[in-house]
Amino acid sequence: MNLSEIGRIQSYLRKVFSNNLIQIVPPTRPTAPVEVQIGNEFVGVLHRDEDEGEVSYSLMISILEEDLPFTESA
């Protein structure tokens, strides 16, 4: 994923989620994952796919159970 794509996707995500704290961190090497952060908090990984000339992007967000708020069972 090149810097132009990263900039366009970052702008899109900021607009869709109404959050200017969203940032996409360019990878340090070509095979490294493209990380998505909100502020300084890592939230997911962005992937690029090209199939038959069509390009798409997917954002995978992982949520650890230990990060979820505790709620009592009914």
PDB file of N, CA and C in Angstrom:
ATOM      1  N   MET A   1       0.859  -1.167   0.000  1.00  0.00           N
ATOM      2  CA  MET A   1       0.000   0.000   0.000  1.00  0.00           C
ATOM      3  C   MET A   1       0.908   1.233   0.000  1.00  0.00           C
ATOM      4  N   ASN A   2       0.678   2.125  -0.947  1.00  0.00           N
ATOM      5  CA  ASN A   2       1.541   3.308  -1.025  1.00  0.00           C
ATOM      6  C   ASN A   2       0.987   4.458  -0.168  1.00  0.00           C
ATOM      7  N   LEU A   3       1.806   5.494  -0.016  1.00  0.00           N
ATOM      8  CA  LEU A   3       1.431   6.612   0.857  1.00  0.00           C
ATOM      9  C   LEU A   3       0.186   7.345   0.372  1.00  0.00           C
ATOM     10  N   SER A   4      -0.010   7.407  -0.935  1.00  0.00           N
ATOM     11  CA  SER A   4      -1.208   8.053  -1.477  1.00  0.00           C
ATOM     12  C   SER A   4      -2.467   7.295  -1.057  1.00  0.00           C
ATOM     13  N   GLU A   5      -2.429   5.974  -1.171  1.00  0.00           N
ATOM     14  CA  GLU A   5      -3.572   5.151  -0.752  1.00  0.00           C
ATOM     15  C   GLU A   5      -3.829   5.308   0.740  1.00  0.00           C
ATOM     16  N   ILE A   6      -2.761   5.281   1.514  1.00  0.00           N
ATOM     17  CA  ILE A   6      -2.886   5.412   2.969  1.00  0.00           C
ATOM     18  C   ILE A   6      -3.556   6.736   3.320  1.00  0.00           C
ATOM     19  N   GLY A   7      -3.142   7.814   2.678  1.00  0.00           N
ATOM     20  CA  GLY A   7      -3.744   9.124   2.931  1.00  0.00           C
ATOM     21  C   GLY A   7      -5.219   9.167   2.568  1.00  0.00           C
ATOM     22  N   ARG A   8      -5.570   8.584   1.434  1.00  0.00           N
ATOM     23  CA  ARG A   8      -6.971   8.568   0.998  1.00  0.00           C
ATOM     24  C   ARG A   8      -7.833   7.743   1.951  1.00  0.00           C
ATOM     25  N   ILE A   9      -7.326   6.592   2.367  1.00  0.00           N
ATOM     26  CA  ILE A   9      -8.090   5.730   3.276  1.00  0.00           C
ATOM     27  C   ILE A   9      -8.232   6.396   4.639  1.00  0.00           C
ATOM     28  N   GLN A  10      -7.166   7.027   5.116  1.00  0.00           N
ATOM     29  CA  GLN A  10      -7.235   7.727   6.400  1.00  0.00           C
ATOM     30  C   GLN A  10      -8.290   8.824   6.354  1.00  0.00           C
ATOM     31  N   SER A  11      -8.318   9.598   5.291  1.00  0.00           N
ATOM     32  CA  SER A  11      -9.332  10.650   5.141  1.00  0.00           C
ATOM     33  C   SER A  11     -10.735  10.056   5.123  1.00  0.00           C
ATOM     34  N   TYR A  12     -10.897   8.958   4.414  1.00  0.00           N
ATOM     35  CA  TYR A  12     -12.198   8.288   4.332  1.00  0.00           C
ATOM     36  C   TYR A  12     -12.651   7.810   5.714  1.00  0.00           C
ATOM     37  N   LEU A  13     -11.770   7.131   6.447  1.00  0.00           N
ATOM     38  CA  LEU A  13     -12.136   6.617   7.770  1.00  0.00           C
ATOM     39  C   LEU A  13     -12.458   7.754   8.736  1.00  0.00           C
ATOM     40  N   ARG A  14     -11.689   8.828   8.691  1.00  0.00           N
ATOM     41  CA  ARG A  14     -11.960   9.980   9.560  1.00  0.00           C
ATOM     42  C   ARG A  14     -13.337  10.562   9.275  1.00  0.00           C
ATOM     43  N   LYS A  15     -13.704  10.640   8.001  1.00  0.00           N
ATOM     44  CA  LYS A  15     -15.011  11.186   7.625  1.00  0.00           C
ATOM     45  C   LYS A  15     -16.136  10.243   8.033  1.00  0.00           C
ATOM     46  N   VAL A  16     -16.004   8.962   7.717  1.00  0.00           N
ATOM     47  CA  VAL A  16     -17.060   7.982   8.003  1.00  0.00           C
ATOM     48  C   VAL A  16     -17.323   7.858   9.500  1.00  0.00           C
ATOM     49  N   PHE A  17     -16.251   7.853  10.301  1.00  0.00           N
ATOM     50  CA  PHE A  17     -16.400   7.682  11.744  1.00  0.00           C
ATOM     51  C   PHE A  17     -16.394   9.005  12.504  1.00  0.00           C
ATOM     52  N   SER A  18     -16.362  10.123  11.790  1.00  0.00           N
ATOM     53  CA  SER A  18     -16.351  11.460  12.405  1.00  0.00           C
ATOM     54  C   SER A  18     -15.316  11.545  13.522  1.00  0.00           C
ATOM     55  N   ASN A  19     -14.084  11.120  13.191  1.00  0.00           N
ATOM     56  CA  ASN A  19     -13.040  11.082  14.204  1.00  0.00           C
ATOM     57  C   ASN A  19     -11.697  11.429  13.558  1.00  0.00           C
ATOM     58  N   ASN A  20     -11.213  12.629  13.816  1.00  0.00           N
ATOM     59  CA  ASN A  20      -9.936  13.060  13.253  1.00  0.00           C
ATOM     60  C   ASN A  20      -8.728  12.487  13.979  1.00  0.00           C
ATOM     61  N   LEU A  21      -8.952  11.692  15.025  1.00  0.00           N
ATOM     62  CA  LEU A  21      -7.838  11.048  15.723  1.00  0.00           C
ATOM     63  C   LEU A  21      -7.406   9.753  15.046  1.00  0.00           C
ATOM     64  N   ILE A  22      -8.177   9.295  14.065  1.00  0.00           N
ATOM     65  CA  ILE A  22      -7.818   8.072  13.350  1.00  0.00           C
ATOM     66  C   ILE A  22      -6.576   8.345  12.514  1.00  0.00           C
ATOM     67  N   GLN A  23      -5.592   7.466  12.657  1.00  0.00           N
ATOM     68  CA  GLN A  23      -4.401   7.589  11.828  1.00  0.00           C
ATOM     69  C   GLN A  23      -3.955   6.214  11.353  1.00  0.00           C
ATOM     70  N   ILE A  24      -3.460   6.191  10.133  1.00  0.00           N
ATOM     71  CA  ILE A  24      -2.937   4.962   9.560  1.00  0.00           C
ATOM     72  C   ILE A  24      -1.429   5.098   9.531  1.00  0.00           C
ATOM     73  N   VAL A  25      -0.756   4.137  10.144  1.00  0.00           N
ATOM     74  CA  VAL A  25       0.691   4.179  10.276  1.00  0.00           C
ATOM     75  C   VAL A  25       1.320   3.418   9.111  1.00  0.00           C
ATOM     76  N   PRO A  26       2.074   4.105   8.254  1.00  0.00           N
ATOM     77  CA  PRO A  26       2.729   3.407   7.145  1.00  0.00           C
ATOM     78  C   PRO A  26       3.680   2.333   7.675  1.00  0.00           C
ATOM     79  N   PRO A  27       3.754   1.207   6.995  1.00  0.00           N
ATOM     80  CA  PRO A  27       4.628   0.127   7.474  1.00  0.00           C
ATOM     81  C   PRO A  27       6.104   0.514   7.374  1.00  0.00           C
ATOM     82  N   THR A  28       6.901  -0.047   8.272  1.00  0.00           N
ATOM     83  CA  THR A  28       8.336   0.236   8.270  1.00  0.00           C
ATOM     84  C   THR A  28       9.058  -0.542   7.178  1.00  0.00           C
ATOM     85  N   ARG A  29       8.469  -1.648   6.720  1.00  0.00           N
ATOM     86  CA  ARG A  29       9.016  -2.428   5.606  1.00  0.00           C
ATOM     87  C   ARG A  29       7.853  -2.936   4.764  1.00  0.00           C
ATOM     88  N   PRO A  30       8.103  -3.260   3.512  1.00  0.00           N
ATOM     89  CA  PRO A  30       7.017  -3.618   2.588  1.00  0.00           C
ATOM     90  C   PRO A  30       6.110  -4.762   3.044  1.00  0.00           C
ATOM     91  N   THR A  31       6.636  -5.716   3.781  1.00  0.00           N
ATOM     92  CA  THR A  31       5.822  -6.862   4.199  1.00  0.00           C
ATOM     93  C   THR A  31       5.156  -6.662   5.558  1.00  0.00           C
ATOM     94  N   ALA A  32       5.448  -5.552   6.215  1.00  0.00           N
ATOM     95  CA  ALA A  32       4.871  -5.294   7.541  1.00  0.00           C
ATOM     96  C   ALA A  32       3.405  -4.886   7.406  1.00  0.00           C
ATOM     97  N   PRO A  33       2.607  -5.160   8.444  1.00  0.00           N
ATOM     98  CA  PRO A  33       1.192  -4.768   8.395  1.00  0.00           C
ATOM     99  C   PRO A  33       1.023  -3.252   8.474  1.00  0.00           C
ATOM    100  N   VAL A  34      -0.087  -2.786   7.924  1.00  0.00           N
ATOM    101  CA  VAL A  34      -0.441  -1.369   7.993  1.00  0.00           C
ATOM    102  C   VAL A  34      -1.367  -1.214   9.195  1.00  0.00           C
ATOM    103  N   GLU A  35      -0.903  -0.514  10.222  1.00  0.00           N
ATOM    104  CA  GLU A  35      -1.657  -0.403  11.467  1.00  0.00           C
ATOM    105  C   GLU A  35      -2.566   0.817  11.472  1.00  0.00           C
ATOM    106  N   VAL A  36      -3.722   0.649  12.093  1.00  0.00           N
ATOM    107  CA  VAL A  36      -4.677   1.738  12.267  1.00  0.00           C
ATOM    108  C   VAL A  36      -4.737   2.053  13.759  1.00  0.00           C
ATOM    109  N   GLN A  37      -4.652   3.332  14.079  1.00  0.00           N
ATOM    110  CA  GLN A  37      -4.686   3.777  15.466  1.00  0.00           C
ATOM    111  C   GLN A  37      -5.736   4.859  15.639  1.00  0.00           C
ATOM    112  N   ILE A  38      -6.242   4.952  16.854  1.00  0.00           N
ATOM    113  CA  ILE A  38      -7.048   6.104  17.256  1.00  0.00           C
ATOM    114  C   ILE A  38      -6.268   6.743  18.392  1.00  0.00           C
ATOM    115  N   GLY A  39      -5.743   7.927  18.121  1.00  0.00           N
ATOM    116  CA  GLY A  39      -4.802   8.523  19.060  1.00  0.00           C
ATOM    117  C   GLY A  39      -3.559   7.647  19.078  1.00  0.00           C
ATOM    118  N   ASN A  40      -3.149   7.218  20.254  1.00  0.00           N
ATOM    119  CA  ASN A  40      -1.991   6.331  20.379  1.00  0.00           C
ATOM    120  C   ASN A  40      -2.389   4.877  20.582  1.00  0.00           C
ATOM    121  N   GLU A  41      -3.682   4.587  20.475  1.00  0.00           N
ATOM    122  CA  GLU A  41      -4.192   3.235  20.736  1.00  0.00           C
ATOM    123  C   GLU A  41      -4.332   2.443  19.434  1.00  0.00           C
ATOM    124  N   PHE A  42      -3.640   1.313  19.360  1.00  0.00           N
ATOM    125  CA  PHE A  42      -3.761   0.418  18.212  1.00  0.00           C
ATOM    126  C   PHE A  42      -5.167  -0.177  18.199  1.00  0.00           C
ATOM    127  N   VAL A  43      -5.834  -0.122  17.035  1.00  0.00           N
ATOM    128  CA  VAL A  43      -7.187  -0.682  16.945  1.00  0.00           C
ATOM    129  C   VAL A  43      -7.327  -1.759  15.880  1.00  0.00           C
ATOM    130  N   GLY A  44      -6.416  -1.802  14.915  1.00  0.00           N
ATOM    131  CA  GLY A  44      -6.576  -2.816  13.888  1.00  0.00           C
ATOM    132  C   GLY A  44      -5.519  -2.757  12.805  1.00  0.00           C
ATOM    133  N   VAL A  45      -5.718  -3.636  11.818  1.00  0.00           N
ATOM    134  CA  VAL A  45      -4.787  -3.770  10.706  1.00  0.00           C
ATOM    135  C   VAL A  45      -5.557  -3.604   9.404  1.00  0.00           C
ATOM    136  N   LEU A  46      -4.970  -2.898   8.472  1.00  0.00           N
ATOM    137  CA  LEU A  46      -5.578  -2.630   7.177  1.00  0.00           C
ATOM    138  C   LEU A  46      -4.917  -3.505   6.116  1.00  0.00           C
ATOM    139  N   HIS A  47      -5.743  -4.131   5.273  1.00  0.00           N
ATOM    140  CA  HIS A  47      -5.248  -4.994   4.201  1.00  0.00           C
ATOM    141  C   HIS A  47      -5.736  -4.481   2.855  1.00  0.00           C
ATOM    142  N   ARG A  48      -4.915  -4.660   1.840  1.00  0.00           N
ATOM    143  CA  ARG A  48      -5.260  -4.283   0.460  1.00  0.00           C
ATOM    144  C   ARG A  48      -5.397  -5.557  -0.355  1.00  0.00           C
ATOM    145  N   ASP A  49      -6.438  -5.618  -1.174  1.00  0.00           N
ATOM    146  CA  ASP A  49      -6.657  -6.773  -2.035  1.00  0.00           C
ATOM    147  C   ASP A  49      -6.934  -6.283  -3.449  1.00  0.00           C
ATOM    148  N   GLU A  50      -6.326  -6.939  -4.406  1.00  0.00           N
ATOM    149  CA  GLU A  50      -6.580  -6.616  -5.810  1.00  0.00           C
ATOM    150  C   GLU A  50      -6.979  -7.901  -6.516  1.00  0.00           C
ATOM    151  N   ASP A  51      -8.164  -7.885  -7.122  1.00  0.00           N
ATOM    152  CA  ASP A  51      -8.692  -9.052  -7.817  1.00  0.00           C
ATOM    153  C   ASP A  51      -9.314  -8.605  -9.133  1.00  0.00           C
ATOM    154  N   GLU A  52      -8.803  -9.129 -10.215  1.00  0.00           N
ATOM    155  CA  GLU A  52      -9.301  -8.811 -11.552  1.00  0.00           C
ATOM    156  C   GLU A  52      -9.342  -7.306 -11.808  1.00  0.00           C
ATOM    157  N   GLY A  53      -8.311  -6.611 -11.332  1.00  0.00           N
ATOM    158  CA  GLY A  53      -8.211  -5.177 -11.559  1.00  0.00           C
ATOM    159  C   GLY A  53      -8.967  -4.306 -10.578  1.00  0.00           C
ATOM    160  N   GLU A  54      -9.766  -4.903  -9.713  1.00  0.00           N
ATOM    161  CA  GLU A  54     -10.507  -4.131  -8.706  1.00  0.00           C
ATOM    162  C   GLU A  54      -9.762  -4.175  -7.377  1.00  0.00           C
ATOM    163  N   VAL A  55      -9.597  -3.003  -6.786  1.00  0.00           N
ATOM    164  CA  VAL A  55      -8.888  -2.889  -5.511  1.00  0.00           C
ATOM    165  C   VAL A  55      -9.898  -2.681  -4.395  1.00  0.00           C
ATOM    166  N   SER A  56      -9.700  -3.403  -3.299  1.00  0.00           N
ATOM    167  CA  SER A  56     -10.535  -3.205  -2.113  1.00  0.00           C
ATOM    168  C   SER A  56      -9.625  -3.220  -0.888  1.00  0.00           C
ATOM    169  N   TYR A  57     -10.145  -2.674   0.192  1.00  0.00           N
ATOM    170  CA  TYR A  57      -9.397  -2.601   1.442  1.00  0.00           C
ATOM    171  C   TYR A  57     -10.269  -3.178   2.546  1.00  0.00           C
ATOM    172  N   SER A  58      -9.645  -3.883   3.468  1.00  0.00           N
ATOM    173  CA  SER A  58     -10.406  -4.396   4.607  1.00  0.00           C
ATOM    174  C   SER A  58      -9.684  -4.002   5.888  1.00  0.00           C
ATOM    175  N   LEU A  59     -10.481  -3.680   6.879  1.00  0.00           N
ATOM    176  CA  LEU A  59      -9.962  -3.285   8.183  1.00  0.00           C
ATOM    177  C   LEU A  59     -10.372  -4.344   9.187  1.00  0.00           C
ATOM    178  N   MET A  60      -9.386  -4.989   9.793  1.00  0.00           N
ATOM    179  CA  MET A  60      -9.658  -6.003  10.803  1.00  0.00           C
ATOM    180  C   MET A  60      -9.395  -5.398  12.178  1.00  0.00           C
ATOM    181  N   ILE A  61     -10.443  -5.379  12.992  1.00  0.00           N
ATOM    182  CA  ILE A  61     -10.336  -4.840  14.343  1.00  0.00           C
ATOM    183  C   ILE A  61     -10.475  -5.994  15.326  1.00  0.00           C
ATOM    184  N   SER A  62      -9.468  -6.163  16.173  1.00  0.00           N
ATOM    185  CA  SER A  62      -9.499  -7.203  17.196  1.00  0.00           C
ATOM    186  C   SER A  62      -9.807  -6.564  18.541  1.00  0.00           C
ATOM    187  N   ILE A  63     -10.703  -7.199  19.287  1.00  0.00           N
ATOM    188  CA  ILE A  63     -11.072  -6.706  20.612  1.00  0.00           C
ATOM    189  C   ILE A  63     -10.785  -7.817  21.614  1.00  0.00           C
ATOM    190  N   LEU A  64      -9.922  -7.542  22.562  1.00  0.00           N
ATOM    191  CA  LEU A  64      -9.611  -8.521  23.596  1.00  0.00           C
ATOM    192  C   LEU A  64     -10.701  -8.509  24.654  1.00  0.00           C
ATOM    193  N   GLU A  65     -11.093  -9.672  25.091  1.00  0.00           N
ATOM    194  CA  GLU A  65     -12.134  -9.758  26.113  1.00  0.00           C
ATOM    195  C   GLU A  65     -11.737  -8.984  27.367  1.00  0.00           C
ATOM    196  N   GLU A  66     -10.467  -9.022  27.719  1.00  0.00           N
ATOM    197  CA  GLU A  66     -10.008  -8.330  28.929  1.00  0.00           C
ATOM    198  C   GLU A  66     -10.147  -6.809  28.830  1.00  0.00           C
ATOM    199  N   ASP A  67     -10.294  -6.288  27.623  1.00  0.00           N
ATOM    200  CA  ASP A  67     -10.475  -4.848  27.438  1.00  0.00           C
ATOM    201  C   ASP A  67     -11.933  -4.413  27.537  1.00  0.00           C
ATOM    202  N   LEU A  68     -12.850  -5.363  27.504  1.00  0.00           N
ATOM    203  CA  LEU A  68     -14.277  -5.037  27.560  1.00  0.00           C
ATOM    204  C   LEU A  68     -14.690  -4.651  28.977  1.00  0.00           C
ATOM    205  N   PRO A  69     -15.673  -3.762  29.110  1.00  0.00           N
ATOM    206  CA  PRO A  69     -16.158  -3.412  30.447  1.00  0.00           C
ATOM    207  C   PRO A  69     -16.860  -4.612  31.081  1.00  0.00           C
ATOM    208  N   PHE A  70     -16.729  -4.720  32.371  1.00  0.00           N
ATOM    209  CA  PHE A  70     -17.368  -5.809  33.106  1.00  0.00           C
ATOM    210  C   PHE A  70     -18.853  -5.516  33.271  1.00  0.00           C
ATOM    211  N   THR A  71     -19.677  -6.517  33.020  1.00  0.00           N
ATOM    212  CA  THR A  71     -21.112  -6.407  33.293  1.00  0.00           C
ATOM    213  C   THR A  71     -21.542  -7.649  34.044  1.00  0.00           C
ATOM    214  N   GLU A  72     -22.447  -7.459  34.974  1.00  0.00           N
ATOM    215  CA  GLU A  72     -22.946  -8.589  35.754  1.00  0.00           C
ATOM    216  C   GLU A  72     -23.968  -9.364  34.944  1.00  0.00           C
ATOM    217  N   SER A  73     -23.968 -10.675  35.117  1.00  0.00           N
ATOM    218  CA  SER A  73     -24.948 -11.523  34.426  1.00  0.00           C
ATOM    219  C   SER A  73     -26.321 -11.310  35.030  1.00  0.00           C
ATOM    220  N   ALA A  74     -27.345 -11.479  34.204  1.00  0.00           N
ATOM    221  CA  ALA A  74     -28.725 -11.279  34.672  1.00  0.00           C
ATOM    222  C   ALA A  74     -29.176 -12.397  35.564  1.00  0.00           C
TER     223      ALA A  74
END
